[in-house]
Coordinates of C-alpha atoms and ligand atoms in Angstrom, one line a residue:
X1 CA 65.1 49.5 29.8
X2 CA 65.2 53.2 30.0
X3 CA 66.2 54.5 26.5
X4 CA 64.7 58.0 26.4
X5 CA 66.2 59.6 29.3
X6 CA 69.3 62.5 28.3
X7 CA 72.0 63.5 30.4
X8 CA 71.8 67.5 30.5
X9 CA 75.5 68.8 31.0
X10 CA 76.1 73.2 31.0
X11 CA 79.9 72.8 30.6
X12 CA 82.9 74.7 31.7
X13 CA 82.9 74.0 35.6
X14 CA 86.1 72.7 37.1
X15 CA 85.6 69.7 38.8
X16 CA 87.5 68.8 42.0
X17 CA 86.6 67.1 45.1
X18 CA 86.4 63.4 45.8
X19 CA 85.2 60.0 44.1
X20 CA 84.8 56.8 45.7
X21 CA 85.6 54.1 42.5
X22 CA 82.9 51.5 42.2
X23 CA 83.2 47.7 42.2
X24 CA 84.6 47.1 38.5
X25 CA 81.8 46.0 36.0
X26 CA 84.0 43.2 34.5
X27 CA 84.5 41.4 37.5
X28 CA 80.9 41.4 39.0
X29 CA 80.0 39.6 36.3
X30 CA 82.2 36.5 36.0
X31 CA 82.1 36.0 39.5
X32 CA 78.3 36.2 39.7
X33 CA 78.7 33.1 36.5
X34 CA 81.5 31.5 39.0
X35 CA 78.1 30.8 41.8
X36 CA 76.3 28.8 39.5
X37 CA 79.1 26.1 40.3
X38 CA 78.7 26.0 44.2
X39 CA 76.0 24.3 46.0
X40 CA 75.4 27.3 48.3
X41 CA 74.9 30.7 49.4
X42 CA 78.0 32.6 48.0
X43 CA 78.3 36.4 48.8
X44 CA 79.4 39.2 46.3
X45 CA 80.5 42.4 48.1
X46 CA 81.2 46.1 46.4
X47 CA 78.7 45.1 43.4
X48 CA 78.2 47.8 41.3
X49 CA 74.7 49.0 40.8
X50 CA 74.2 48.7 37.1
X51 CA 72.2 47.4 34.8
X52 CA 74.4 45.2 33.1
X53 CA 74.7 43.4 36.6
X54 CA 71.1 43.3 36.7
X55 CA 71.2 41.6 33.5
X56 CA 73.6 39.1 35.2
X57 CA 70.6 38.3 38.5
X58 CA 68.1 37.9 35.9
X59 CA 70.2 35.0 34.0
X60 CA 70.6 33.5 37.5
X61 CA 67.3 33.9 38.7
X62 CA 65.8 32.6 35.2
X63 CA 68.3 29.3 35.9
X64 CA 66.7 28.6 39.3
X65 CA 69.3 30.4 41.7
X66 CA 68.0 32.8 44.8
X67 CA 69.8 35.9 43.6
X68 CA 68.7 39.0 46.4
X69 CA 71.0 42.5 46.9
X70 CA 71.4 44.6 50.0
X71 CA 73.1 47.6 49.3
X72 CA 76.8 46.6 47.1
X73 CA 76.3 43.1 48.5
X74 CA 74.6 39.9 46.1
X75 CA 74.2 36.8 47.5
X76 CA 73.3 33.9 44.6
X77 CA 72.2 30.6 46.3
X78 CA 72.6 28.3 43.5
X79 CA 71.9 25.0 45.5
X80 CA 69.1 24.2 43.1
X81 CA 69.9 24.3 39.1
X82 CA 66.2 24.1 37.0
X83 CA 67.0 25.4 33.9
X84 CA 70.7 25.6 31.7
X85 CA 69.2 27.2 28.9
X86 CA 69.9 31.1 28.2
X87 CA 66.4 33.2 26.7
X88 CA 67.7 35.1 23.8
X89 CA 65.9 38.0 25.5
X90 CA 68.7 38.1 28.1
X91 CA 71.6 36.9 25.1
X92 CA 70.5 40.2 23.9
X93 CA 70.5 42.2 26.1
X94 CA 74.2 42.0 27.5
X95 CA 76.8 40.2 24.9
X96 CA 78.4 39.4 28.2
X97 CA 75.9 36.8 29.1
X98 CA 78.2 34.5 27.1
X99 CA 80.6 34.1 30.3
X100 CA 77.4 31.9 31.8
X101 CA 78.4 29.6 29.4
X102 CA 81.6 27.5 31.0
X103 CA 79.9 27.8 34.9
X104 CA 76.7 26.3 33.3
X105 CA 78.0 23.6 31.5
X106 CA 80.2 23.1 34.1
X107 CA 77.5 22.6 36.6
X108 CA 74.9 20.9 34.8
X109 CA 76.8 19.5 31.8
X110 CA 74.3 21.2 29.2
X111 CA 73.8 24.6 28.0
X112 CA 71.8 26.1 25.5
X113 CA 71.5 30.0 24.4
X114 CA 71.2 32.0 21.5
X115 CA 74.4 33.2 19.6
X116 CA 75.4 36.8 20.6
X117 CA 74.6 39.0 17.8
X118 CA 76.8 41.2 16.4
X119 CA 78.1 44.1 18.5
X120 CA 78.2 47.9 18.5
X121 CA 82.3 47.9 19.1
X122 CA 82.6 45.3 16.6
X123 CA 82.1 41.8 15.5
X124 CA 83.2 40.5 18.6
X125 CA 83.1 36.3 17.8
X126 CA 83.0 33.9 20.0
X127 CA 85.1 31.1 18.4
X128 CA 88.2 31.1 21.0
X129 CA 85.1 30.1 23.8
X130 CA 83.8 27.3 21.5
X131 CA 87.1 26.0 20.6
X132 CA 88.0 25.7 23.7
X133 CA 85.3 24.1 25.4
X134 CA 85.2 21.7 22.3
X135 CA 89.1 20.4 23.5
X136 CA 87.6 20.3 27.0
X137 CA 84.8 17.6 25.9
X138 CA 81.6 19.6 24.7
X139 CA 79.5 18.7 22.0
X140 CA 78.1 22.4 20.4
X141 CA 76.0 22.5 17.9
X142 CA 75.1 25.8 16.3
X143 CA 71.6 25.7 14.4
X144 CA 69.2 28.5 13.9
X145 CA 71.0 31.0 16.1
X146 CA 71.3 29.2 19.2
X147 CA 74.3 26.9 20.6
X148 CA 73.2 23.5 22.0
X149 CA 76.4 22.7 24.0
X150 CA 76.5 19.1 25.9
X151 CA 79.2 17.4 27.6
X152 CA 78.4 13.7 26.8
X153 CA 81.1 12.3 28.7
X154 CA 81.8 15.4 31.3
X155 CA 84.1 18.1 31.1
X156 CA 88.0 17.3 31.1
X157 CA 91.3 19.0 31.2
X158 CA 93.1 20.3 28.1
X159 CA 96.0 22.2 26.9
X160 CA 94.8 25.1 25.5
X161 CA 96.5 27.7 23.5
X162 CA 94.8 30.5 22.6
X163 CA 95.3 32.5 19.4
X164 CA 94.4 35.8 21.2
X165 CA 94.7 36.1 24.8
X166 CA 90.8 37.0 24.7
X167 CA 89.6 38.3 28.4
X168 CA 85.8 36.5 27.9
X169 CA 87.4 33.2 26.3
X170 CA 89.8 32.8 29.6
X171 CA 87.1 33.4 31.9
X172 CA 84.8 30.9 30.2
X173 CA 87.7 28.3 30.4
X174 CA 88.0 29.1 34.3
X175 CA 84.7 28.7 35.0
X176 CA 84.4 25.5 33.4
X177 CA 87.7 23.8 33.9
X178 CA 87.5 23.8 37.8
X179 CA 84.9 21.2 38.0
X180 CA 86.3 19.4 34.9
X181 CA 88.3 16.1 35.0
X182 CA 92.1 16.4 35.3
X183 CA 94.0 19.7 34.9
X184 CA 93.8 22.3 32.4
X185 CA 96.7 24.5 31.4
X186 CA 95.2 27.6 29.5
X187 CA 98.4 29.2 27.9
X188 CA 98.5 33.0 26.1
X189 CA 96.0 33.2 28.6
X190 CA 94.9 36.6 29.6
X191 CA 96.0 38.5 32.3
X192 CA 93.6 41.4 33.2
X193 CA 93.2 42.1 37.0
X194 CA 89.6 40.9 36.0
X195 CA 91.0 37.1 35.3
X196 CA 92.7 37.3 38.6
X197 CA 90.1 38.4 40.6
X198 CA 87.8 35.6 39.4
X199 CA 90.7 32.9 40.0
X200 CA 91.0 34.4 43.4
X201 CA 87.3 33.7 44.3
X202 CA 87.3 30.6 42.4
X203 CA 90.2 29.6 45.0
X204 CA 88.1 30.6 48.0
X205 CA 85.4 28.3 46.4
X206 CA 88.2 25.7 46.9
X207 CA 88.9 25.4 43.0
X208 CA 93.0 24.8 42.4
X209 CA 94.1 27.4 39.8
X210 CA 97.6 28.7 39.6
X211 CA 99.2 31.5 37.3
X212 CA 96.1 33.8 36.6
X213 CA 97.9 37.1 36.0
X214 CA 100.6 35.3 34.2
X215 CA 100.0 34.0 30.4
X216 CA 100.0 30.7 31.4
X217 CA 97.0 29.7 34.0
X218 CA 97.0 26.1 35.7
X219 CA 93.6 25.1 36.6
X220 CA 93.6 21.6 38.8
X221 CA 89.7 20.3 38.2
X222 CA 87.9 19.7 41.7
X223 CA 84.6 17.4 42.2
X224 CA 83.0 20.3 44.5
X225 CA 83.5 23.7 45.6
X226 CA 82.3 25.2 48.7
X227 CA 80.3 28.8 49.2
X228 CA 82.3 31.9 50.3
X229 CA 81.9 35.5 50.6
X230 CA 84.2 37.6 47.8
X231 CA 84.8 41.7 47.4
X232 CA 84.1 42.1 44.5
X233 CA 88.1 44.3 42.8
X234 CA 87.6 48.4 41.9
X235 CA 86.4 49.4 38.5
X236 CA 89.8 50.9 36.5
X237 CA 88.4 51.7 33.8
X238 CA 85.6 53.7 35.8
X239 CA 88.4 55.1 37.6
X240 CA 90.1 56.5 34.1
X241 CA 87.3 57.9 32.9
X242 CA 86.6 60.0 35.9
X243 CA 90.8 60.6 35.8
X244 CA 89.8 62.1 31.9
X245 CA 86.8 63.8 33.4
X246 CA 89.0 65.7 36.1
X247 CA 91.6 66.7 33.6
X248 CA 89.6 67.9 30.6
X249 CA 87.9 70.6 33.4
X250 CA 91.6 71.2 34.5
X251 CA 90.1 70.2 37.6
X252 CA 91.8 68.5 40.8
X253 CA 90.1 64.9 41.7
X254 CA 90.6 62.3 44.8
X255 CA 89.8 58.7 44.2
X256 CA 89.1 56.2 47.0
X257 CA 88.8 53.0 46.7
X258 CA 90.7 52.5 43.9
X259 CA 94.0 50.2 42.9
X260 CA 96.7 52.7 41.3
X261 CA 98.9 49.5 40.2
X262 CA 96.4 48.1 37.6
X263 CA 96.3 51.4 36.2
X264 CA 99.8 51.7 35.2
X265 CA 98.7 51.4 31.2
X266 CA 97.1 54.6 31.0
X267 CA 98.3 56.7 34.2
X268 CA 101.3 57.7 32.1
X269 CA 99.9 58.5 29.3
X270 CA 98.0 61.3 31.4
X271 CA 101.6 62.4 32.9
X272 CA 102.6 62.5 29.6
X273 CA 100.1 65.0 29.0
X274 CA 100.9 67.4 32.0
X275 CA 98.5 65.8 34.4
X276 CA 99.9 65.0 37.5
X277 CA 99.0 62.3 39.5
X278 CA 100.3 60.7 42.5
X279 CA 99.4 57.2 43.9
X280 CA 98.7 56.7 47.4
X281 CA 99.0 53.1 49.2
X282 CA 95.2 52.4 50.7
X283 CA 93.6 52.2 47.1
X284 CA 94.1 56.4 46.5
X285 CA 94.8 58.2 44.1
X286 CA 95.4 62.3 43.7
X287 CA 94.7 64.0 40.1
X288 CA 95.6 68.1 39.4
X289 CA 95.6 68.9 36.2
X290 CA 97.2 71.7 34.9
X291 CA 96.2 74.7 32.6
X292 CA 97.7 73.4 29.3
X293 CA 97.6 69.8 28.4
X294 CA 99.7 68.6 25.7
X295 CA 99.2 65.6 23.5
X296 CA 100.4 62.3 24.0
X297 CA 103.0 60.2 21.8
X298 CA 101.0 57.6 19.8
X299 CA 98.3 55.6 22.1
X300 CA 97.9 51.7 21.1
X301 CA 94.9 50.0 22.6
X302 CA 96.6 46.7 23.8
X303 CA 95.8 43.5 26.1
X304 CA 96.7 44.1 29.8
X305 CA 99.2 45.4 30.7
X306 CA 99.2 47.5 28.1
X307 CA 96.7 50.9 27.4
X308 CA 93.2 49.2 27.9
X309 CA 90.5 49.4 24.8
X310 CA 88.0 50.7 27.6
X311 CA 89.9 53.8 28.0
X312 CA 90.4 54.6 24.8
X313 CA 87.1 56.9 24.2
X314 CA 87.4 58.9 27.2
X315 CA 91.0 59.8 26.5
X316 CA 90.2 60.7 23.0
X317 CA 87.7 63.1 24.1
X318 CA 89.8 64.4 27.0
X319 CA 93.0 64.7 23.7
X320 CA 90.5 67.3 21.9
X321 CA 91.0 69.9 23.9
X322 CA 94.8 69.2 24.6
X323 CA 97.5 71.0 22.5
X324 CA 99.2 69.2 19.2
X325 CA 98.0 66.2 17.6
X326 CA 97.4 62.9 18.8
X327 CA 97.0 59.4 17.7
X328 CA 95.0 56.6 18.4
X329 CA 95.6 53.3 17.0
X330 CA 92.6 50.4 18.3
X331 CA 94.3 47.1 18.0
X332 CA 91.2 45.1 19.9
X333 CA 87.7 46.4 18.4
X334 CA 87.2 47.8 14.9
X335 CA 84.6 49.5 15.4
X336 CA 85.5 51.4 18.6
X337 CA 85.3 54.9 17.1
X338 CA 81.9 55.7 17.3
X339 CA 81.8 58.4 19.8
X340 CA 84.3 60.0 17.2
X341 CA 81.4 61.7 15.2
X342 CA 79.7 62.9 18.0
X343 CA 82.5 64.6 19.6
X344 CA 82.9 66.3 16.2
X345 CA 79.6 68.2 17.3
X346 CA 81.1 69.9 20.0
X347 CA 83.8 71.1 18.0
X348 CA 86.8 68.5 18.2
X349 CA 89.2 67.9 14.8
X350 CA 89.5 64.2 14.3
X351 CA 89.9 62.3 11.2
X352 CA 89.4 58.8 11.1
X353 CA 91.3 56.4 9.3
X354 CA 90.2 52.5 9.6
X355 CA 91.7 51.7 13.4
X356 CA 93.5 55.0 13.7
X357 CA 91.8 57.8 14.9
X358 CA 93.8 61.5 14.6
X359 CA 93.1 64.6 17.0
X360 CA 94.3 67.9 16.8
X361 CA 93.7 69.8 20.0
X362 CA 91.0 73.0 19.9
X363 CA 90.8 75.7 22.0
X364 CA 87.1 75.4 22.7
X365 CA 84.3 72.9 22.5
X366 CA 80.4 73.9 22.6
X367 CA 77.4 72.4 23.4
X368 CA 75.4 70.4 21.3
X369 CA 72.8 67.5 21.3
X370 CA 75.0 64.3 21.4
X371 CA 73.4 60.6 21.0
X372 CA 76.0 57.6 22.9
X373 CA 75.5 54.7 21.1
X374 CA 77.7 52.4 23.7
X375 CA 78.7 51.8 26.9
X376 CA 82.2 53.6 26.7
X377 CA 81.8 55.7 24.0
X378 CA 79.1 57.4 25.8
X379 CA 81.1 57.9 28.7
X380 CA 83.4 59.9 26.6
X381 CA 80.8 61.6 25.1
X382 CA 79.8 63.3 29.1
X383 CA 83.7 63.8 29.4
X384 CA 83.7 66.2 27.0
X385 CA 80.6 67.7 27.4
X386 CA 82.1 69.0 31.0
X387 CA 84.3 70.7 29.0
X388 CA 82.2 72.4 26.3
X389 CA 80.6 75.7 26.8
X390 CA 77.2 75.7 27.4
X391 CA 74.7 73.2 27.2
X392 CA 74.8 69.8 26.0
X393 CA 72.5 67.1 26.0
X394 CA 73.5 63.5 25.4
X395 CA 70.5 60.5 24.6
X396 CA 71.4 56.9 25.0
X397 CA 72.1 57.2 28.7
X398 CA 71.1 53.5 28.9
X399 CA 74.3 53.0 27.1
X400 CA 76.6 54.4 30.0
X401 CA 74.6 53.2 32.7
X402 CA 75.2 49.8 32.1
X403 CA 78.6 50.4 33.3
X404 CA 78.7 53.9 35.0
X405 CA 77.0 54.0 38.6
X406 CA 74.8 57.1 38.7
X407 CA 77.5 58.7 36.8
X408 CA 75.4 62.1 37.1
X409 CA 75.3 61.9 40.8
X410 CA 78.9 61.3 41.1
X411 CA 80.0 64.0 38.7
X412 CA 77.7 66.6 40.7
X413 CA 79.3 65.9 43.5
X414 CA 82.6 67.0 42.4
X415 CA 81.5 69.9 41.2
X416 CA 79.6 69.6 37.8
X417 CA 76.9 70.7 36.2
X418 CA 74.8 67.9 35.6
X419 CA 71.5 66.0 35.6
X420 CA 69.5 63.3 34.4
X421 CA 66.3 63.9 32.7
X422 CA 64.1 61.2 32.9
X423 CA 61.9 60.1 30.4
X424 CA 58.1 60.4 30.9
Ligands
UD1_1 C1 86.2 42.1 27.7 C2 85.5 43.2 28.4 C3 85.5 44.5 27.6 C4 87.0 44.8 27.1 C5 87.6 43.6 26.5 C6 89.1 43.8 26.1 C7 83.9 42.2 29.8 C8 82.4 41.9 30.1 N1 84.2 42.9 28.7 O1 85.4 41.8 26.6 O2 85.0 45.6 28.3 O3 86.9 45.8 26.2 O4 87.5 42.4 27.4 O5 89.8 44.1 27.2 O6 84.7 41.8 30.6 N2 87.9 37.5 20.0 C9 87.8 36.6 19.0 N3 87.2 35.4 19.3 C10 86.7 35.1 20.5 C11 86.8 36.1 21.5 C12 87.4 37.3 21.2 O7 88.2 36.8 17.8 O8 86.2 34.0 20.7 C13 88.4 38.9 19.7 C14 87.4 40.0 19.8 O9 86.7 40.1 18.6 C15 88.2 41.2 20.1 C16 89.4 40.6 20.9 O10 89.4 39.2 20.7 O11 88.7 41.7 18.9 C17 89.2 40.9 22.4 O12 88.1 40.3 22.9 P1 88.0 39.8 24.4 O13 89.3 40.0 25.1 O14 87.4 38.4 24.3 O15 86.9 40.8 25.0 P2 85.6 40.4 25.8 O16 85.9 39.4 26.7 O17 84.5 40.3 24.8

């Protein structure tokens, strides 16, 4: 992993011109998980090139699938299953290798990895997937930091209720319920355009689920699903932070490929703030921003539909340069803040209160040398760095790059003043 490279940034250029959104992050991955339960070649299109998907074709590989990308397409050929168990290298690596969990089990009826550590945005535990799978008919056994999960008698249906309509804890119920005995009914589900894109490719595989995008999902087990080809759903929150990036520079931004409607939690809040922005039909959207940005009344971090927890950075750094004071309250992760200090280099005023996070607007930011020390917290970090004057240099790239696709590249293009350095 590349962990020395730096993003150089000379702020202060307005950015304007066009990006086209890539395939969303959250998706790829679930739906990569959903081919270990087919028999067959399934094909993945608009897959973002990141490392955290990467991360994902390794798992697969390591398991015994043929896992090969051309261009945004990945096919994973998981005819052949030779391994169910999960190095912790790979557990590691990306916390999101969890969600291989429910398709493994489901497919091979065992699975064994190592217990996600603790995590940079907080303590993220994973006792709403074990649970779960535990009512379905696994046997888990936790011992020396790795889960030993068996399903003795084969996965059945349950009625599920979960406590916290947790994204990762639905998914993992999807991917194992649709080859599971009987029906399961997964209720305070979650309802992220992510859930619904994986039940839509689950479908294609011939799975019966009905009600993703609602908070009660219907999943119909089925002995077998068949291979398909799936596009893989555009990456909102990518498209926000490039929406932030555009209006801290004042700029004037086109995305393509993009869908406006699953955006509806945060676009306002960027109206709010003088930013106007007008939704085309054919995935397009149209950002000017004006001269003076104001603050926004109080932003909550909430489940989908509401102002998504993966926005929440890049809009705090794109709030430090707009007029007033504004307020951040992180209901999801405690420890989603990090970026706060950083910022605090450049020049912004925030104080920091437990899960509320307070930002009165400045003038001006400057350059300084900046470390990202997560995926979207980083992100923020380079949206405010577009705005500072003079030069600022961010470490930790391998932090945004697992969910950014060549952010540099894309943010020259519309006009800044960036590059990667990469490390020797
Ligand atoms: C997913 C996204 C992440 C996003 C988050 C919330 C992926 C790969 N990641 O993460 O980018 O920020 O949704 O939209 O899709 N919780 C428990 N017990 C559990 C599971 C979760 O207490 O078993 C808690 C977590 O600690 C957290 C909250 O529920 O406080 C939300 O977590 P969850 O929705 O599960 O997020 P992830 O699926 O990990």
């Amino acid at each position: 992993m590349d962990i020395r490279s730096r993003l150089i940034i000379n702020g202060g250029k307005r950015i304007e011109g066009e990006i086209a959104v890539q395939g969303s992050k959250n998706s790829a991955l679930p739906l990569l998980s959903a081919a270990v339960l087919v028999h067959g070649e399934c094909v993945f299109h608009n897959c973002p090139r990141l490392t955290d998907v990467d991360a994902a074709c390794r798992i697969l590989t390591r398991i015994g699938c043929k896992c090969q990308r051309s261009g945004d397409t990945v096919t994973v050929d998981a005819q052949h299953i030779s391994e169910n168990e999960i190095p912790e290298s790979l557990m590691r690596r990306m916390r999101g290798s969890m969600i291989f969990l429910g398709s493994i089990l489901g497919r091979t009826g065992r699975c064994r990895l190592s217990f996600p550590g603790g995590c940079e945005i907080g303590s993220r535990p994973i006792d709403l997937h074990l649970s779960a799978l535990r009512q379905m008919g696994a046997v888990i056994t936790e011992e020396h930091g790795y889960l030993d999960c068996e399903t003795p008698t084969g996965l059945h249906g349950a009625k599920i209720t979960l406590s916290f309509s947790s994204v990762g804890a639905t998914e993992n119920i999807l991917l194992a319920a649709v080859l599971a005995n009987g029906t399961t009914e997964i209720h305070n589900a979650a309802r992220e355009p992510e859930i619904v894109d994986l039940a839509e490719c689950l479908n294609k595989f011939g799975a019966k689920i009905s009600g993703a995008g609602e908070s009660t999902i219907y999943v119909e087990g089925v002995s077998k699903l068949e291979p398909s080809e799936h596009t893989v759903i555009p990456d909102r929150i990518v498209a926000g932070t490039y929406m932030c990036a555009a209006a801290i520079t004042r700029g004037e931004l086109i995305l393509t490929h993009c869908e406006p409607s699953q955006m509806n939690g945060f676009i306002p809040v960027l109206e709010q703030m003088g930013v106007r922005v007008y939704a085309y039909g054919g995935g397009k959207i149209y950002l000017n921003s004006r001269k003076k940005l104001v603050a926004p009344s109080t932003v909550r971090t909430m489940p989908y539909p509401g102002f998504p927890t993966d926005v929440q950075a890049p809009f705090t750094a794109l709030c430090s340069t707009a007029e007033g004071t504004s307020v951040f309250v992180e209901t999801i992760f405690e420890n989603r803040f990090r970026h706060v200090s950083e910022l605090m280099r450049l020049g912004a005023s925030v104080k920091l209160e437990g899960r509320v996070c307070v930002i009165e607007g400045v003038k001006k930011l400057s350059g300084a040398k900046l470390c990202a020390s997560e995926l979207r917290g980083g992100a923020a970090l380079v949206v405010a760095a577009l705005a500072a004057d003079g030069i600022t240099e961010i470490s930790g790239v391998n932090y945004i790059e697992r969910g950014y696709e060549s952010i540099e590249n894309e943010l020259r293009s519309v006009g800044a003043d960036i590059k990667k350095i990469q490390a020797i």
